[in-house]
mmCIF file of C-alpha atoms in Angstrom:
data_model
loop_
_atom_site.group_PDB
_atom_site.id
_atom_site.type_symbol
_atom_site.label_atom_id
_atom_site.label_comp_id
_atom_site.label_asym_id
_atom_site.label_seq_id
_atom_site.Cartn_x
_atom_site.Cartn_y
_atom_site.Cartn_z
ATOM 1 C CA MET A 1 -1.805 -5.220 -23.921
ATOM 2 C CA LYS A 2 -4.808 -5.262 -22.299
ATOM 3 C CA ALA A 3 -6.138 -2.376 -20.622
ATOM 4 C CA LEU A 4 -9.315 -0.792 -18.889
ATOM 5 C CA ILE A 5 -9.633 2.008 -21.091
ATOM 6 C CA TYR A 6 -12.227 5.124 -19.805
ATOM 7 C CA ASP A 7 -14.237 6.501 -22.828
ATOM 8 C CA GLU A 8 -16.708 8.759 -21.655
ATOM 9 C CA PRO A 9 -18.706 9.364 -18.281
ATOM 10 C CA GLY A 10 -20.411 6.286 -17.842
ATOM 11 C CA GLN A 11 -18.523 4.668 -20.145
ATOM 12 C CA LYS A 12 -15.322 2.153 -20.401
ATOM 13 C CA HIS A 13 -14.507 -0.806 -21.696
ATOM 14 C CA LEU A 14 -11.228 -3.650 -21.762
ATOM 15 C CA GLY A 15 -9.358 -2.965 -25.010
ATOM 16 C CA GLU A 16 -5.810 -3.353 -26.700
ATOM 17 C CA ARG A 17 -3.090 -0.870 -26.146
ATOM 18 C CA GLU A 18 0.551 -0.934 -27.121
ATOM 19 C CA ARG A 19 2.451 -1.946 -24.618
ATOM 20 C CA PRO A 20 4.188 1.444 -22.889
ATOM 21 C CA GLU A 21 8.113 2.530 -23.481
ATOM 22 C CA ILE A 22 10.529 4.421 -21.691
ATOM 23 C CA LYS A 23 9.896 8.034 -22.390
ATOM 24 C CA ASP A 24 12.346 10.127 -20.310
ATOM 25 C CA VAL A 25 15.512 8.529 -18.464
ATOM 26 C CA GLY A 26 13.728 8.679 -15.259
ATOM 27 C CA ASP A 27 11.286 6.213 -16.193
ATOM 28 C CA ALA A 28 10.710 2.480 -15.601
ATOM 29 C CA ILE A 29 8.164 0.119 -17.417
ATOM 30 C CA VAL A 30 6.398 -2.554 -14.610
ATOM 31 C CA ARG A 31 4.775 -5.487 -15.516
ATOM 32 C CA VAL A 32 1.733 -5.204 -13.386
ATOM 33 C CA THR A 33 0.940 -8.330 -11.129
ATOM 34 C CA HIS A 34 -1.647 -6.822 -8.797
ATOM 35 C CA THR A 35 -3.974 -3.762 -9.015
ATOM 36 C CA THR A 36 -7.557 -3.164 -7.597
ATOM 37 C CA ILE A 37 -10.188 -0.462 -8.255
ATOM 38 C CA CYS A 38 -10.253 2.821 -6.168
ATOM 39 C CA GLY A 39 -13.752 4.977 -5.556
ATOM 40 C CA THR A 40 -11.973 7.410 -7.033
ATOM 41 C CA ASP A 41 -12.245 5.402 -10.446
ATOM 42 C CA LEU A 42 -15.886 5.254 -9.863
ATOM 43 C CA HIS A 43 -16.101 9.137 -9.247
ATOM 44 C CA ILE A 44 -13.723 9.469 -12.765
ATOM 45 C CA LEU A 45 -16.431 7.510 -14.201
ATOM 46 C CA LYS A 46 -19.310 9.680 -13.149
ATOM 47 C CA GLY A 47 -17.807 12.957 -14.394
ATOM 48 C CA ASP A 48 -16.432 14.097 -11.052
ATOM 49 C CA VAL A 49 -12.655 14.581 -12.381
ATOM 50 C CA PRO A 50 -12.643 16.521 -15.467
ATOM 51 C CA THR A 51 -8.124 16.167 -15.373
ATOM 52 C CA CYS A 52 -8.894 12.490 -16.589
ATOM 53 C CA ASP A 53 -9.522 12.806 -20.551
ATOM 54 C CA PRO A 54 -11.447 10.048 -22.254
ATOM 55 C CA GLY A 55 -9.446 7.420 -23.625
ATOM 56 C CA ARG A 56 -7.177 7.214 -20.284
ATOM 57 C CA THR A 57 -6.478 3.641 -19.026
ATOM 58 C CA LEU A 58 -7.785 3.846 -15.432
ATOM 59 C CA GLY A 59 -5.895 2.616 -12.056
ATOM 60 C CA HIS A 60 -3.521 3.955 -9.749
ATOM 61 C CA GLU A 61 -2.618 1.152 -7.594
ATOM 62 C CA GLY A 62 -0.764 -2.050 -7.558
ATOM 63 C CA VAL A 63 2.753 -4.048 -7.218
ATOM 64 C CA GLY A 64 4.661 -5.328 -10.310
ATOM 65 C CA VAL A 65 8.123 -6.225 -11.768
ATOM 66 C CA VAL A 66 10.389 -3.920 -13.351
ATOM 67 C CA GLU A 67 10.370 -4.582 -16.966
ATOM 68 C CA ALA A 68 12.878 -1.590 -17.985
ATOM 69 C CA VAL A 69 14.438 1.382 -16.864
ATOM 70 C CA GLY A 70 15.380 4.410 -18.021
ATOM 71 C CA SER A 71 19.415 5.685 -17.991
ATOM 72 C CA ALA A 72 18.862 7.586 -15.077
ATOM 73 C CA VAL A 73 17.314 5.211 -12.357
ATOM 74 C CA ALA A 74 19.405 4.222 -9.936
ATOM 75 C CA ASN A 75 17.216 2.493 -7.402
ATOM 76 C CA PHE A 76 15.906 -0.186 -9.329
ATOM 77 C CA LYS A 77 16.803 -2.578 -11.771
ATOM 78 C CA LEU A 78 15.003 -5.249 -14.166
ATOM 79 C CA GLY A 79 13.254 -8.158 -12.412
ATOM 80 C CA ASP A 80 12.867 -6.051 -8.761
ATOM 81 C CA HIS A 81 9.723 -6.267 -7.315
ATOM 82 C CA VAL A 82 7.814 -2.918 -6.720
ATOM 83 C CA LEU A 83 5.076 -1.169 -4.749
ATOM 84 C CA ILE A 84 3.521 1.496 -7.136
ATOM 85 C CA SER A 85 2.594 4.837 -5.736
ATOM 86 C CA CYS A 86 -0.304 6.459 -6.407
ATOM 87 C CA ILE A 87 1.580 9.588 -6.665
ATOM 88 C CA THR A 88 4.735 10.111 -8.656
ATOM 89 C CA SER A 89 7.475 12.906 -7.241
ATOM 90 C CA CYS A 90 10.157 14.295 -8.435
ATOM 91 C CA GLY A 91 11.759 14.664 -5.147
ATOM 92 C CA ARG A 92 13.541 17.796 -6.253
ATOM 93 C CA CYS A 93 10.728 20.501 -6.643
ATOM 94 C CA ASP A 94 9.865 22.999 -3.848
ATOM 95 C CA TYR A 95 6.540 21.052 -3.434
ATOM 96 C CA CYS A 96 8.335 17.786 -3.088
ATOM 97 C CA ARG A 97 11.133 19.418 -0.860
ATOM 98 C CA ARG A 98 8.127 20.248 1.690
ATOM 99 C CA GLY A 99 6.794 16.623 1.386
ATOM 100 C CA ILE A 100 3.579 17.756 -0.726
ATOM 101 C CA TYR A 101 4.498 15.328 -3.385
ATOM 102 C CA SER A 102 0.735 15.306 -4.622
ATOM 103 C CA HIS A 103 1.536 18.883 -6.082
ATOM 104 C CA CYS A 104 4.710 17.796 -7.256
ATOM 105 C CA VAL A 105 5.512 19.898 -10.340
ATOM 106 C CA SER A 106 5.779 17.038 -13.092
ATOM 107 C CA GLY A 107 4.046 14.875 -11.028
ATOM 108 C CA GLY A 108 1.104 14.470 -8.459
ATOM 109 C CA TRP A 109 -1.837 12.163 -9.111
ATOM 110 C CA LEU A 110 -0.542 11.011 -12.659
ATOM 111 C CA LEU A 111 -1.373 7.594 -13.235
ATOM 112 C CA GLY A 112 -4.697 6.731 -14.173
ATOM 113 C CA ASN A 113 -5.247 10.943 -14.258
ATOM 114 C CA ALA A 114 -3.096 12.399 -16.563
ATOM 115 C CA ILE A 115 -1.191 9.607 -17.829
ATOM 116 C CA ASP A 116 -2.227 5.596 -18.696
ATOM 117 C CA GLY A 117 -2.906 3.995 -15.216
ATOM 118 C CA THR A 118 -2.161 0.682 -13.794
ATOM 119 C CA GLN A 119 -5.504 -1.529 -14.657
ATOM 120 C CA ALA A 120 -3.457 -3.063 -17.577
ATOM 121 C CA GLU A 121 -0.988 -5.534 -18.030
ATOM 122 C CA TYR A 122 1.675 -3.159 -18.192
ATOM 123 C CA VAL A 123 2.392 0.529 -16.559
ATOM 124 C CA ARG A 124 5.179 3.434 -17.200
ATOM 125 C CA ILE A 125 6.359 5.091 -14.007
ATOM 126 C CA PRO A 126 7.629 8.529 -14.087
ATOM 127 C CA HIS A 127 10.414 9.400 -11.358
ATOM 128 C CA ALA A 128 10.788 5.835 -10.822
ATOM 129 C CA ASP A 129 13.305 6.594 -8.072
ATOM 130 C CA THR A 130 11.064 8.390 -5.879
ATOM 131 C CA SER A 131 7.799 7.085 -7.429
ATOM 132 C CA LEU A 132 8.366 3.139 -6.809
ATOM 133 C CA TYR A 133 9.316 1.201 -3.289
ATOM 134 C CA PRO A 134 11.201 -2.027 -3.144
ATOM 135 C CA VAL A 135 8.795 -4.951 -1.837
ATOM 136 C CA PRO A 136 10.350 -6.412 1.093
ATOM 137 C CA ALA A 137 11.261 -9.887 0.725
ATOM 138 C CA GLY A 138 8.657 -12.284 2.169
ATOM 139 C CA SER A 139 6.054 -9.907 2.119
ATOM 140 C CA ASP A 140 2.467 -10.795 0.809
ATOM 141 C CA GLU A 141 2.119 -8.934 -2.158
ATOM 142 C CA GLU A 142 -1.455 -8.762 -2.225
ATOM 143 C CA ALA A 143 -1.810 -6.960 0.761
ATOM 144 C CA LEU A 144 0.898 -4.365 -0.457
ATOM 145 C CA VAL A 145 -1.662 -3.169 -3.059
ATOM 146 C CA MET A 146 -3.597 -1.561 -0.164
ATOM 147 C CA LEU A 147 -0.556 0.755 0.129
ATOM 148 C CA SER A 148 -0.396 2.051 -3.175
ATOM 149 C CA ASP A 149 -3.344 4.404 -1.871
ATOM 150 C CA ILE A 150 -5.918 3.567 0.613
ATOM 151 C CA LEU A 151 -4.073 3.125 3.726
ATOM 152 C CA PRO A 152 -1.721 6.056 3.523
ATOM 153 C CA THR A 153 -4.800 8.244 2.233
ATOM 154 C CA GLY A 154 -6.977 7.043 5.134
ATOM 155 C CA PHE A 155 -3.804 7.759 7.180
ATOM 156 C CA GLU A 156 -2.370 11.075 6.014
ATOM 157 C CA CYS A 157 -5.856 12.775 4.902
ATOM 158 C CA GLY A 158 -7.890 11.151 7.911
ATOM 159 C CA VAL A 159 -5.538 10.747 11.002
ATOM 160 C CA LEU A 160 -2.631 12.971 10.304
ATOM 161 C CA ASN A 161 -4.741 16.066 9.119
ATOM 162 C CA GLY A 162 -7.626 15.231 12.071
ATOM 163 C CA LYS A 163 -5.021 15.256 14.759
ATOM 164 C CA VAL A 164 -6.247 12.066 15.809
ATOM 165 C CA ALA A 165 -4.500 11.807 19.347
ATOM 166 C CA PRO A 166 -4.482 9.600 22.735
ATOM 167 C CA GLY A 167 -7.832 9.289 24.589
ATOM 168 C CA SER A 168 -9.569 11.261 21.614
ATOM 169 C CA SER A 169 -13.076 11.037 20.252
ATOM 170 C CA VAL A 170 -13.441 9.973 16.509
ATOM 171 C CA ALA A 171 -16.211 9.783 14.071
ATOM 172 C CA ILE A 172 -15.425 8.445 10.834
ATOM 173 C CA VAL A 173 -18.175 9.016 8.002
ATOM 174 C CA GLY A 174 -18.583 6.666 5.821
ATOM 175 C CA ALA A 175 -17.202 2.783 6.230
ATOM 176 C CA GLY A 176 -16.271 2.304 2.740
ATOM 177 C CA PRO A 177 -12.606 0.783 2.019
ATOM 178 C CA ILE A 178 -10.954 4.511 2.820
ATOM 179 C CA GLY A 179 -13.117 4.723 5.819
ATOM 180 C CA LEU A 180 -11.813 1.109 7.193
ATOM 181 C CA ALA A 181 -8.508 2.284 6.083
ATOM 182 C CA THR A 182 -8.684 5.269 8.345
ATOM 183 C CA LEU A 183 -10.255 2.850 11.400
ATOM 184 C CA LEU A 184 -7.207 0.702 11.096
ATOM 185 C CA THR A 185 -4.673 3.504 11.329
ATOM 186 C CA ALA A 186 -6.202 5.770 13.834
ATOM 187 C CA GLN A 187 -5.539 2.768 15.910
ATOM 188 C CA PHE A 188 -1.729 3.757 15.596
ATOM 189 C CA TYR A 189 -3.101 6.692 18.514
ATOM 190 C CA SER A 190 -5.210 5.025 20.408
ATOM 191 C CA PRO A 191 -8.250 7.329 20.947
ATOM 192 C CA SER A 192 -10.715 6.623 23.242
ATOM 193 C CA GLN A 193 -13.657 6.272 20.981
ATOM 194 C CA ILE A 194 -13.949 5.479 16.952
ATOM 195 C CA ILE A 195 -17.391 5.852 15.818
ATOM 196 C CA MET A 196 -18.100 4.336 12.899
ATOM 197 C CA ILE A 197 -21.032 6.147 10.444
ATOM 198 C CA ASP A 198 -23.093 4.223 7.491
ATOM 199 C CA LEU A 199 -25.953 3.154 6.091
ATOM 200 C CA ASP A 200 -24.474 -0.558 4.928
ATOM 201 C CA ALA A 201 -24.796 -2.904 7.429
ATOM 202 C CA ASN A 202 -22.401 -5.107 6.009
ATOM 203 C CA ARG A 203 -19.690 -2.174 6.413
ATOM 204 C CA LEU A 204 -20.383 -1.693 9.743
ATOM 205 C CA ALA A 205 -20.365 -4.942 10.890
ATOM 206 C CA VAL A 206 -16.802 -4.978 9.149
ATOM 207 C CA ALA A 207 -16.208 -2.433 11.110
ATOM 208 C CA GLU A 208 -17.054 -3.631 14.288
ATOM 209 C CA ARG A 209 -14.227 -6.499 13.462
ATOM 210 C CA PHE A 210 -11.535 -3.927 12.587
ATOM 211 C CA GLY A 211 -11.857 -2.036 16.039
ATOM 212 C CA ALA A 212 -14.573 0.567 15.659
ATOM 213 C CA THR A 213 -15.805 1.272 19.190
ATOM 214 C CA ARG A 214 -19.279 1.879 17.950
ATOM 215 C CA THR A 215 -21.180 1.704 14.984
ATOM 216 C CA ILE A 216 -24.042 3.942 13.729
ATOM 217 C CA ASP A 217 -26.392 2.752 10.827
ATOM 218 C CA SER A 218 -27.654 6.106 10.331
ATOM 219 C CA ARG A 219 -30.959 4.728 8.245
ATOM 220 C CA SER A 220 -32.334 4.215 11.559
ATOM 221 C CA GLU A 221 -30.534 6.060 13.928
ATOM 222 C CA ASP A 222 -30.029 9.743 14.417
ATOM 223 C CA ALA A 223 -26.295 10.141 14.124
ATOM 224 C CA VAL A 224 -25.865 12.865 15.604
ATOM 225 C CA ALA A 225 -27.947 12.537 18.439
ATOM 226 C CA VAL A 226 -26.288 8.886 19.376
ATOM 227 C CA VAL A 227 -22.575 10.953 18.912
ATOM 228 C CA LYS A 228 -23.769 13.374 21.072
ATOM 229 C CA SER A 229 -24.868 11.228 23.663
ATOM 230 C CA LEU A 230 -21.483 9.054 23.306
ATOM 231 C CA THR A 231 -19.596 12.580 24.016
ATOM 232 C CA ASP A 232 -21.465 13.920 27.044
ATOM 233 C CA GLY A 233 -23.082 16.488 24.302
ATOM 234 C CA ARG A 234 -19.995 17.943 22.918
ATOM 235 C CA GLY A 235 -19.743 15.809 19.720
ATOM 236 C CA VAL A 236 -16.214 14.753 18.535
ATOM 237 C CA ASP A 237 -12.509 16.002 18.575
ATOM 238 C CA THR A 238 -12.400 14.771 15.020
ATOM 239 C CA ALA A 239 -14.962 13.720 12.380
ATOM 240 C CA ILE A 240 -13.460 12.269 9.104
ATOM 241 C CA GLU A 241 -15.218 12.591 5.720
ATOM 242 C CA ALA A 242 -14.832 9.467 4.030
ATOM 243 C CA VAL A 243 -17.527 9.403 1.051
ATOM 244 C CA GLY A 244 -17.104 12.336 -0.784
ATOM 245 C CA VAL A 245 -21.077 13.614 -1.105
ATOM 246 C CA PRO A 246 -22.596 17.120 0.477
ATOM 247 C CA ALA A 247 -24.503 14.869 2.844
ATOM 248 C CA THR A 248 -21.770 13.394 4.621
ATOM 249 C CA PHE A 249 -19.526 16.733 4.686
ATOM 250 C CA GLU A 250 -22.201 18.121 6.435
ATOM 251 C CA LEU A 251 -22.993 15.516 8.549
ATOM 252 C CA CYS A 252 -19.229 16.100 10.050
ATOM 253 C CA GLU A 253 -20.550 20.022 10.654
ATOM 254 C CA ASP A 254 -22.873 18.719 13.244
ATOM 255 C CA LEU A 255 -20.665 16.007 14.568
ATOM 256 C CA VAL A 256 -17.453 18.042 15.581
ATOM 257 C CA ALA A 257 -16.937 19.343 19.016
ATOM 258 C CA PRO A 258 -15.904 22.946 19.665
ATOM 259 C CA GLY A 259 -12.190 22.959 19.298
ATOM 260 C CA GLY A 260 -12.316 20.154 16.877
ATOM 261 C CA VAL A 261 -11.184 18.751 13.555
ATOM 262 C CA ILE A 262 -13.434 18.026 10.413
ATOM 263 C CA ALA A 263 -10.911 15.937 8.124
ATOM 264 C CA ASN A 264 -12.015 15.727 4.692
ATOM 265 C CA ILE A 265 -10.928 12.388 2.637
ATOM 266 C CA GLY A 266 -13.742 12.165 -0.047
ATOM 267 C CA VAL A 267 -13.341 13.062 -3.319
ATOM 268 C CA HIS A 268 -16.104 15.883 -3.958
ATOM 269 C CA GLY A 269 -17.976 16.326 -7.262
ATOM 270 C CA VAL A 270 -20.357 19.072 -6.533
ATOM 271 C CA LYS A 271 -20.479 21.886 -3.263
ATOM 272 C CA ALA A 272 -21.294 21.359 -0.280
ATOM 273 C CA ASP A 273 -22.399 23.778 2.304
ATOM 274 C CA LEU A 274 -20.560 25.223 4.833
ATOM 275 C CA HIS A 275 -22.441 26.413 7.975
ATOM 276 C CA LEU A 276 -20.362 29.390 9.418
ATOM 277 C CA GLU A 277 -23.426 30.720 10.865
ATOM 278 C CA ARG A 278 -23.081 28.130 13.450
ATOM 279 C CA LEU A 279 -19.715 27.454 13.104
ATOM 280 C CA TRP A 280 -17.959 30.336 13.017
ATOM 281 C CA SER A 281 -17.066 30.918 17.066
ATOM 282 C CA HIS A 282 -16.596 27.016 17.491
ATOM 283 C CA ASN A 283 -12.626 26.798 16.821
ATOM 284 C CA ILE A 284 -13.340 24.689 14.345
ATOM 285 C CA THR A 285 -10.287 23.598 12.010
ATOM 286 C CA ILE A 286 -11.425 22.155 8.363
ATOM 287 C CA THR A 287 -8.752 20.379 6.770
ATOM 288 C CA THR A 288 -8.344 18.969 2.861
ATOM 289 C CA ARG A 289 -5.791 17.207 1.302
ATOM 290 C CA LEU A 290 -4.724 14.790 -1.498
ATOM 291 C CA VAL A 291 -2.711 11.888 -0.208
ATOM 292 C CA ASP A 292 0.929 13.080 -0.410
ATOM 293 C CA THR A 293 2.181 9.130 0.215
ATOM 294 C CA ALA A 294 5.013 10.348 2.691
ATOM 295 C CA THR A 295 3.827 7.931 5.090
ATOM 296 C CA THR A 296 4.523 4.829 2.588
ATOM 297 C CA SER A 297 7.768 3.766 3.889
ATOM 298 C CA MET A 298 6.446 3.659 7.621
ATOM 299 C CA LEU A 299 3.385 1.897 6.556
ATOM 300 C CA LEU A 300 5.094 -0.777 4.644
ATOM 301 C CA LYS A 301 6.876 -1.429 8.011
ATOM 302 C CA THR A 302 3.873 -1.569 9.693
ATOM 303 C CA VAL A 303 2.269 -4.453 7.447
ATOM 304 C CA ALA A 304 5.528 -5.983 7.264
ATOM 305 C CA SER A 305 5.313 -6.782 10.509
ATOM 306 C CA GLY A 306 1.720 -7.783 11.034
ATOM 307 C CA LYS A 307 0.703 -5.068 12.994
ATOM 308 C CA VAL A 308 -1.731 -4.041 10.236
ATOM 309 C CA ASP A 309 -3.626 -6.668 8.564
ATOM 310 C CA ALA A 310 -4.155 -5.128 5.213
ATOM 311 C CA LYS A 311 -5.405 -8.142 3.375
ATOM 312 C CA LYS A 312 -8.345 -8.031 4.900
ATOM 313 C CA LEU A 313 -9.484 -5.358 3.040
ATOM 314 C CA ILE A 314 -9.807 -7.416 0.176
ATOM 315 C CA THR A 315 -12.977 -9.395 -0.674
ATOM 316 C CA HIS A 316 -13.034 -10.389 -4.225
ATOM 317 C CA ARG A 317 -10.736 -11.520 -6.900
ATOM 318 C CA PHE A 318 -10.566 -11.271 -10.408
ATOM 319 C CA THR A 319 -8.361 -11.355 -13.639
ATOM 320 C CA LEU A 320 -7.627 -8.545 -15.852
ATOM 321 C CA ASP A 321 -10.247 -10.234 -18.297
ATOM 322 C CA GLY A 322 -12.577 -10.124 -15.517
ATOM 323 C CA ILE A 323 -12.100 -6.268 -14.740
ATOM 324 C CA MET A 324 -15.615 -5.413 -16.436
ATOM 325 C CA GLU A 325 -17.195 -7.414 -13.564
ATOM 326 C CA ALA A 326 -15.163 -6.431 -10.790
ATOM 327 C CA TYR A 327 -16.155 -2.734 -11.385
ATOM 328 C CA ASP A 328 -19.964 -3.988 -11.470
ATOM 329 C CA VAL A 329 -19.168 -5.740 -8.281
ATOM 330 C CA PHE A 330 -17.341 -2.942 -6.752
ATOM 331 C CA ASP A 331 -19.782 -0.647 -7.903
ATOM 332 C CA ARG A 332 -22.606 -2.504 -6.230
ATOM 333 C CA ALA A 333 -20.840 -3.028 -2.900
ATOM 334 C CA ALA A 334 -24.023 -2.575 -0.987
ATOM 335 C CA GLU A 335 -25.390 -5.686 -2.680
ATOM 336 C CA THR A 336 -21.849 -7.599 -3.132
ATOM 337 C CA GLN A 337 -20.488 -6.883 0.027
ATOM 338 C CA ALA A 338 -17.340 -5.660 -1.517
ATOM 339 C CA LEU A 339 -14.758 -3.888 -0.054
ATOM 340 C CA LYS A 340 -11.059 -3.433 -2.138
ATOM 341 C CA VAL A 341 -11.493 -5.815 -5.523
ATOM 342 C CA LEU A 342 -7.743 -7.439 -6.423
ATOM 343 C CA ILE A 343 -7.237 -7.796 -9.727
ATOM 344 C CA THR A 344 -4.740 -9.914 -11.175
ATOM 345 C CA PRO A 345 -3.387 -9.620 -14.926
#
């Protein structure tokens, strides 16, 4: 089968791999019908994720059709259309019982990291009963790809961790796919202000269409000064970091109001300074999280009902044969105006 293979930092190729087989009684083999590229894949290619070894098939998002199941799989059968969760969970260990599926002792973020992932024609899914979701009849399966990772990530790591509340003020630093997913799901809680900050005018225009109350182009505006002017000099109740570089995390430290929350979403490859000399007395909460996908079932209902239009995050479409071009387009988002690129094997 064809698969996108990580060779070493900065290098990847589309190559041939053996089709995966059942290794454990809880496994399922899924024929991938749609997948996508995540910003985390770019972090892997930059060398920011040392847990991903060279030779790995990348990708942790997708939908597909069940082709085979292990003898212990009870919830799925051949031919079922399924949503693939980016997080694998056994459902039985202490972490899973606490809802922290990302730290499952035999799961967590495996796909495209510790085991071969979804940017291929077929993928093996361990713990299939608790790591796949049935696709509701009549669903737009392209839209559901956004539920593998970015919508639950934005919601759990940004909105829930950030304690977004009715009438609160929110600043999201980074208007890429994750930041926009956070913007969409933050609106569940009716904050009074959702301020989007980025360097990309196109992405800021998209943010306005998606419901941002104010956008700030930090190339031409002083983001801190603008946010303070919008919040009576206080800063925001929730500052959400959705990029993964030191400058954006440190900007969140400048944006948050006393008593507020800094919610980190971004994947960080190098250290960021924490200015405790200034924040120690401000009652600031700082949260970090790897998505647990504990909210996927709920988000499936919101997408199926039309409450969230996840498909509007998709800007480009490619076949698996064109995945190298897809990576180039996604990596040059400022030029190509790419958000999510859909790949259909």
